[in-house]
Amino acid sequence: MDAVPDIVDAVLIFLVILSVIIWSVGISKYLAFYRNSRFDREFLGVFSKARDIQDLLAVMSSTKGRLARVCQAGLDELVSWQYLANSVAPDDKREMLMHSLKQQAHAEQTRMENGLSILASVGSTAPFIGLFGTVWGIMNALKSITAMGSASLDVVAGPIGEALIATAIGIATAVPAVLAYNYFLRKVRLSAATMDNFASAFHLLVLKSRIKHD
């Protein structure tokens, strides 16, 4: 009988560990999104002033963030064109450029999604883990009643109290995990849309640069 309450204690400890994990992931993701959003705003300010690809080449070394890395992927693709045969059609080059931009954008999106699966998993499982502790605590209370032949408050209060705590902690762990997951998922989608729009803007700047120098 002494080993029975240890299961409930283990559930409580496990839920506390999960809570620490999701708060750590949430805080780190928030700081990462905040930092990258600031970098992206600064880069867009620079990009909006560019009238030519050469203007970007002059400032790329001092820029950071997701959009800057997408831009660098596009610039690298442009550099690689000088090694291509002249027989490559302009339409093919434009397609290659968009592919490089979107490939880097997808890589950035994948990086932003890191950790979201943890939040989703904890948010969906923590209530059931707490429920398991609740069921085990109630089962322990019933065993205590059977063993002592009494249903007094002193006999059942401890196990039932542990059971209710397990449920409460399970819910308290799941709620912030779900809220954080939805918040960061929206951030990822907005960032993905921003990178797609930037890819189109970069492609347009390349076309303007070619017209300007032709």
Coordinates of N, CA and C in Angstrom, one line a residue, residues 67-203:
L67 N 14.7 37.6 -43.2 CA 14.6 38.2 -44.6 C 16.0 38.4 -45.2
A68 N 16.9 38.8 -44.3 CA 18.3 39.0 -44.8 C 18.9 37.7 -45.3
R69 N 18.6 36.6 -44.7 CA 19.1 35.3 -45.2 C 18.4 34.9 -46.5
V70 N 17.1 35.2 -46.6 CA 16.4 34.9 -47.9 C 17.0 35.8 -49.0
C71 N 17.3 37.0 -48.7 CA 17.9 37.9 -49.6 C 19.3 37.4 -50.0
Q72 N 20.0 36.9 -49.1 CA 21.4 36.4 -49.4 C 21.3 35.2 -50.3
A73 N 20.3 34.4 -50.1 CA 20.1 33.2 -51.0 C 19.8 33.7 -52.4
G74 N 19.0 34.7 -52.6 CA 18.8 35.3 -53.9 C 20.0 35.9 -54.5
L75 N 20.8 36.6 -53.7 CA 22.0 37.2 -54.2 C 23.0 36.1 -54.6
D76 N 23.1 35.0 -53.9 CA 24.0 33.9 -54.2 C 23.6 33.3 -55.5
E77 N 22.3 33.2 -55.8 CA 21.8 32.7 -57.0 C 22.2 33.6 -58.2
L78 N 22.1 34.9 -58.0 CA 22.4 35.8 -59.0 C 23.9 35.7 -59.4
V79 N 24.8 35.5 -58.3 CA 26.2 35.4 -58.6 C 26.5 34.1 -59.4
S80 N 25.7 33.0 -59.1 CA 25.9 31.8 -59.8 C 25.6 31.9 -61.3
W81 N 24.8 32.9 -61.7 CA 24.4 33.0 -63.1 C 25.6 33.3 -64.0
Q82 N 26.6 33.9 -63.5 CA 27.8 34.2 -64.3 C 28.5 33.0 -64.7
Y83 N 28.3 31.8 -64.1 CA 28.9 30.6 -64.4 C 28.0 29.7 -65.3
L84 N 26.8 30.2 -65.6 CA 25.9 29.5 -66.5 C 26.2 29.8 -67.9
A85 N 25.9 28.9 -68.8 CA 26.0 29.1 -70.2 C 25.0 30.1 -70.7
N86 N 25.4 30.9 -71.7 CA 24.4 31.9 -72.2 C 23.2 31.3 -72.8
S87 N 23.2 30.0 -73.0 CA 22.1 29.4 -73.6 C 20.9 29.2 -72.6
V88 N 21.1 29.5 -71.4 CA 20.0 29.4 -70.4 C 19.1 30.5 -70.6
A89 N 17.8 30.2 -70.8 CA 16.8 31.2 -71.1 C 16.5 32.1 -69.9
P90 N 16.2 33.3 -70.1 CA 15.8 34.2 -69.0 C 14.7 33.7 -68.1
D91 N 13.7 33.1 -68.8 CA 12.6 32.5 -67.9 C 13.1 31.4 -67.0
D92 N 14.1 30.6 -67.5 CA 14.6 29.6 -66.6 C 15.4 30.2 -65.5
K93 N 16.1 31.3 -65.8 CA 16.9 32.0 -64.7 C 15.9 32.5 -63.6
R94 N 14.8 33.1 -64.1 CA 13.9 33.7 -63.1 C 13.3 32.5 -62.3
E95 N 13.0 31.4 -62.9 CA 12.5 30.3 -62.1 C 13.5 29.8 -61.1
M96 N 14.8 29.7 -61.5 CA 15.8 29.3 -60.6 C 16.0 30.3 -59.4
L97 N 15.8 31.6 -59.7 CA 15.9 32.6 -58.7 C 14.8 32.4 -57.7
M98 N 13.5 32.2 -58.1 CA 12.4 32.1 -57.2 C 12.5 30.8 -56.4
H99 N 13.1 29.7 -57.1 CA 13.3 28.5 -56.4 C 14.3 28.7 -55.2
S100 N 15.4 29.4 -55.4 CA 16.3 29.7 -54.4 C 15.7 30.5 -53.2
L101 N 14.9 31.5 -53.6 CA 14.3 32.3 -52.6 C 13.3 31.5 -51.7
K102 N 12.5 30.7 -52.4 CA 11.5 29.9 -51.7 C 12.1 28.8 -50.9
Q103 N 13.2 28.2 -51.4 CA 13.8 27.2 -50.6 C 14.4 27.7 -49.3
Q104 N 15.0 28.9 -49.4 CA 15.5 29.5 -48.1 C 14.4 29.9 -47.2
A105 N 13.3 30.4 -47.8 CA 12.1 30.8 -47.0 C 11.5 29.5 -46.3
H106 N 11.5 28.4 -47.0 CA 11.0 27.2 -46.3 C 11.9 26.7 -45.2
A107 N 13.2 26.9 -45.4 CA 14.2 26.6 -44.4 C 14.0 27.4 -43.1
E108 N 13.7 28.7 -43.4 CA 13.5 29.6 -42.2 C 12.2 29.2 -41.5
Q109 N 11.2 28.9 -42.3 CA 9.9 28.5 -41.7 C 10.1 27.2 -40.8
T110 N 10.8 26.2 -41.4 CA 11.1 25.0 -40.6 C 11.8 25.4 -39.3
R111 N 12.8 26.3 -39.3 CA 13.5 26.7 -38.1 C 12.5 27.3 -37.1
M112 N 11.6 28.2 -37.6 CA 10.6 28.8 -36.8 C 9.7 27.8 -36.1
E113 N 9.4 26.7 -36.8 CA 8.5 25.7 -36.3 C 9.1 24.8 -35.2
N114 N 10.4 24.8 -35.1 CA 11.1 24.0 -34.0 C 10.5 24.3 -32.7
G115 N 10.2 23.3 -31.9 CA 9.6 23.4 -30.6 C 8.1 23.5 -30.5
L116 N 7.5 23.8 -31.6 CA 6.0 23.8 -31.6 C 5.4 22.5 -31.4
S117 N 6.0 21.4 -31.8 CA 5.5 20.1 -31.6 C 5.5 19.7 -30.1
I118 N 6.5 20.3 -29.4 CA 6.5 20.0 -27.9 C 5.3 20.7 -27.3
L119 N 5.0 21.9 -27.7 CA 3.9 22.6 -27.1 C 2.6 21.9 -27.4
A120 N 2.5 21.5 -28.7 CA 1.2 20.8 -29.1 C 1.1 19.4 -28.3
S121 N 2.2 18.7 -28.2 CA 2.1 17.4 -27.5 C 1.7 17.6 -26.1
V122 N 2.4 18.5 -25.4 CA 2.1 18.7 -24.0 C 0.6 19.2 -23.8
G123 N 0.2 20.1 -24.7 CA -1.1 20.7 -24.6 C -2.2 19.6 -24.8
S124 N -1.9 18.6 -25.6 CA -2.9 17.6 -25.8 C -2.9 16.4 -24.8
T125 N -1.7 16.2 -24.2 CA -1.6 15.0 -23.3 C -1.6 15.4 -21.8
A126 N -1.3 16.6 -21.4 CA -1.2 16.9 -20.0 C -2.5 16.7 -19.3
P127 N -3.7 17.1 -19.8 CA -4.9 16.8 -19.1 C -5.1 15.3 -18.8
F128 N -4.7 14.5 -19.8 CA -4.9 13.0 -19.6 C -3.9 12.5 -18.6
I129 N -2.7 13.0 -18.6 CA -1.8 12.6 -17.5 C -2.3 13.0 -16.2
G130 N -2.9 14.2 -16.1 CA -3.5 14.6 -14.8 C -4.6 13.7 -14.4
L131 N -5.4 13.4 -15.4 CA -6.6 12.5 -15.2 C -6.1 11.1 -14.7
F132 N -5.0 10.6 -15.3 CA -4.5 9.4 -14.8 C -4.1 9.4 -13.3
G133 N -3.5 10.6 -12.9 CA -3.2 10.8 -11.5 C -4.5 10.8 -10.6
T134 N -5.5 11.4 -11.2 CA -6.8 11.5 -10.5 C -7.4 10.1 -10.3
V135 N -7.4 9.3 -11.3 CA -8.0 8.0 -11.2 C -7.2 7.1 -10.2
W136 N -5.9 7.3 -10.3 CA -5.0 6.5 -9.4 C -5.3 6.9 -7.9
G137 N -5.4 8.2 -7.7 CA -5.7 8.7 -6.4 C -7.0 8.2 -5.8
I138 N -8.0 8.2 -6.7 CA -9.3 7.7 -6.3 C -9.3 6.2 -6.0
M139 N -8.5 5.5 -6.8 CA -8.4 4.1 -6.6 C -7.7 3.8 -5.3
N140 N -6.7 4.7 -5.0 CA -6.0 4.5 -3.7 C -6.9 4.8 -2.5
A141 N -7.8 5.8 -2.7 CA -8.8 6.1 -1.6 C -9.7 4.9 -1.4
L142 N -10.2 4.3 -2.5 CA -11.1 3.1 -2.3 C -10.4 2.0 -1.7
K143 N -9.1 1.8 -2.0 CA -8.3 0.7 -1.3 C -8.2 1.0 0.2
S144 N -8.0 2.3 0.5 CA -7.8 2.6 1.9 C -9.1 2.4 2.7
I145 N -10.2 2.7 2.0 CA -11.5 2.5 2.7 C -11.8 1.0 2.9
T146 N -11.4 0.2 1.9 CA -11.6 -1.3 2.0 C -10.7 -1.8 3.1
A147 N -9.4 -1.4 3.1 CA -8.5 -1.9 4.1 C -8.9 -1.6 5.5
M148 N -9.4 -0.3 5.8 CA -9.7 0.1 7.1 C -11.1 0.0 7.5
G149 N -11.9 -0.4 6.5 CA -13.4 -0.6 6.8 C -14.0 0.7 7.2
S150 N -13.5 1.9 6.8 CA -14.1 3.1 7.2 C -14.0 4.1 6.0
A151 N -15.1 4.9 5.9 CA -15.1 5.9 4.9 C -15.0 7.3 5.5
S152 N -14.4 7.4 6.6 CA -14.3 8.7 7.3 C -13.4 9.7 6.4
L153 N -13.5 11.0 6.8 CA -12.8 12.0 6.0 C -11.3 11.8 6.2
D154 N -10.8 11.4 7.3 CA -9.4 11.2 7.6 C -8.8 10.1 6.6
V155 N -9.6 9.1 6.3 CA -9.1 8.1 5.4 C -9.0 8.5 4.0
V156 N -10.0 9.2 3.5 CA -10.1 9.5 2.0 C -9.6 10.9 1.7
A157 N -9.4 11.8 2.7 CA -9.0 13.2 2.3 C -7.7 13.3 1.6
G158 N -6.7 12.5 2.1 CA -5.3 12.6 1.5 C -5.3 12.2 0.1
P159 N -5.7 10.9 -0.2 CA -5.7 10.4 -1.6 C -6.6 11.3 -2.6
I160 N -7.8 11.7 -2.1 CA -8.6 12.5 -3.0 C -8.0 13.9 -3.2
G161 N -7.3 14.4 -2.2 CA -6.7 15.7 -2.4 C -5.6 15.6 -3.4
E162 N -4.8 14.5 -3.3 CA -3.7 14.3 -4.4 C -4.3 14.2 -5.7
A163 N -5.5 13.5 -5.8 CA -6.1 13.3 -7.1 C -6.5 14.6 -7.7
L164 N -7.1 15.5 -6.9 CA -7.6 16.8 -7.4 C -6.4 17.7 -7.8
I165 N -5.3 17.6 -7.0 CA -4.1 18.4 -7.4 C -3.5 17.9 -8.7
A166 N -3.5 16.6 -9.0 CA -3.1 16.1 -10.3 C -3.9 16.6 -11.4
T167 N -5.2 16.7 -11.3 CA -6.1 17.2 -12.3 C -5.8 18.7 -12.5
A168 N -5.7 19.5 -11.4 CA -5.4 20.9 -11.5 C -4.1 21.2 -12.2
I169 N -3.1 20.5 -11.9 CA -1.7 20.7 -12.5 C -1.8 20.3 -13.9
G170 N -2.5 19.2 -14.3 CA -2.6 18.8 -15.7 C -3.2 19.9 -16.5
I171 N -4.3 20.5 -16.0 CA -4.9 21.6 -16.7 C -4.1 22.8 -16.8
A172 N -3.4 23.1 -15.7 CA -2.5 24.3 -15.6 C -1.3 24.2 -16.5
T173 N -0.9 22.9 -16.8 CA 0.2 22.7 -17.8 C -0.3 22.8 -19.2
A174 N -1.5 22.3 -19.4 CA -2.0 22.2 -20.8 C -2.4 23.5 -21.4
V175 N -3.1 24.4 -20.5 CA -3.6 25.6 -21.0 C -2.6 26.6 -21.6
P176 N -1.5 26.9 -20.9 CA -0.4 27.7 -21.5 C 0.2 27.1 -22.7
A177 N 0.3 25.8 -22.7 CA 0.9 25.1 -23.8 C 0.1 25.3 -25.1
V178 N -1.2 25.1 -25.0 CA -2.1 25.3 -26.1 C -2.1 26.8 -26.6
L179 N -2.2 27.7 -25.6 CA -2.2 29.1 -25.9 C -0.9 29.5 -26.6
A180 N 0.2 29.0 -26.1 CA 1.5 29.4 -26.7 C 1.6 28.8 -28.1
Y181 N 1.1 27.5 -28.3 CA 1.2 26.9 -29.6 C 0.4 27.7 -30.6
N182 N -0.8 28.1 -30.3 CA -1.6 28.9 -31.2 C -1.0 30.2 -31.5
Y183 N -0.4 30.8 -30.5 CA 0.2 32.2 -30.7 C 1.4 32.0 -31.7
F184 N 2.3 31.1 -31.4 CA 3.5 30.9 -32.3 C 3.1 30.4 -33.7
L185 N 2.1 29.6 -33.8 CA 1.7 29.1 -35.1 C 1.2 30.3 -35.9
R186 N 0.5 31.2 -35.3 CA 0.1 32.4 -36.1 C 1.3 33.2 -36.5
K187 N 2.3 33.3 -35.6 CA 3.5 34.0 -35.9 C 4.2 33.4 -37.1
V188 N 4.3 32.1 -37.1 CA 5.0 31.4 -38.2 C 4.3 31.6 -39.5
R189 N 2.9 31.6 -39.5 CA 2.2 31.8 -40.7 C 2.4 33.2 -41.2
L190 N 2.4 34.2 -40.3 CA 2.6 35.6 -40.7 C 4.0 35.8 -41.3
S191 N 4.9 35.2 -40.6 CA 6.3 35.3 -41.1 C 6.5 34.6 -42.5
A192 N 5.8 33.5 -42.7 CA 5.9 32.8 -43.9 C 5.3 33.7 -45.0
A193 N 4.2 34.3 -44.8 CA 3.6 35.2 -45.8 C 4.5 36.4 -46.0
T194 N 5.2 36.9 -45.0 CA 6.1 38.0 -45.2 C 7.3 37.6 -46.1
M195 N 7.8 36.4 -45.9 CA 8.9 36.0 -46.7 C 8.5 35.7 -48.1
D196 N 7.3 35.2 -48.3 CA 6.8 35.0 -49.7 C 6.7 36.4 -50.4
N197 N 6.1 37.4 -49.7 CA 6.0 38.7 -50.3 C 7.4 39.3 -50.6
F198 N 8.3 39.1 -49.7 CA 9.7 39.6 -49.9 C 10.3 38.9 -51.1
A199 N 10.1 37.6 -51.3 CA 10.6 36.9 -52.5 C 10.1 37.6 -53.8
S200 N 8.9 37.9 -53.8 CA 8.3 38.6 -55.0 C 8.9 40.0 -55.2
A201 N 9.1 40.7 -54.0 CA 9.7 42.0 -54.1 C 11.1 42.0 -54.6
F202 N 11.9 41.0 -54.1 CA 13.3 40.8 -54.5 C 13.3 40.5 -56.0
H203 N 12.5 39.6 -56.5 CA 12.4 39.3 -57.9 C 12.1 40.5 -58.7

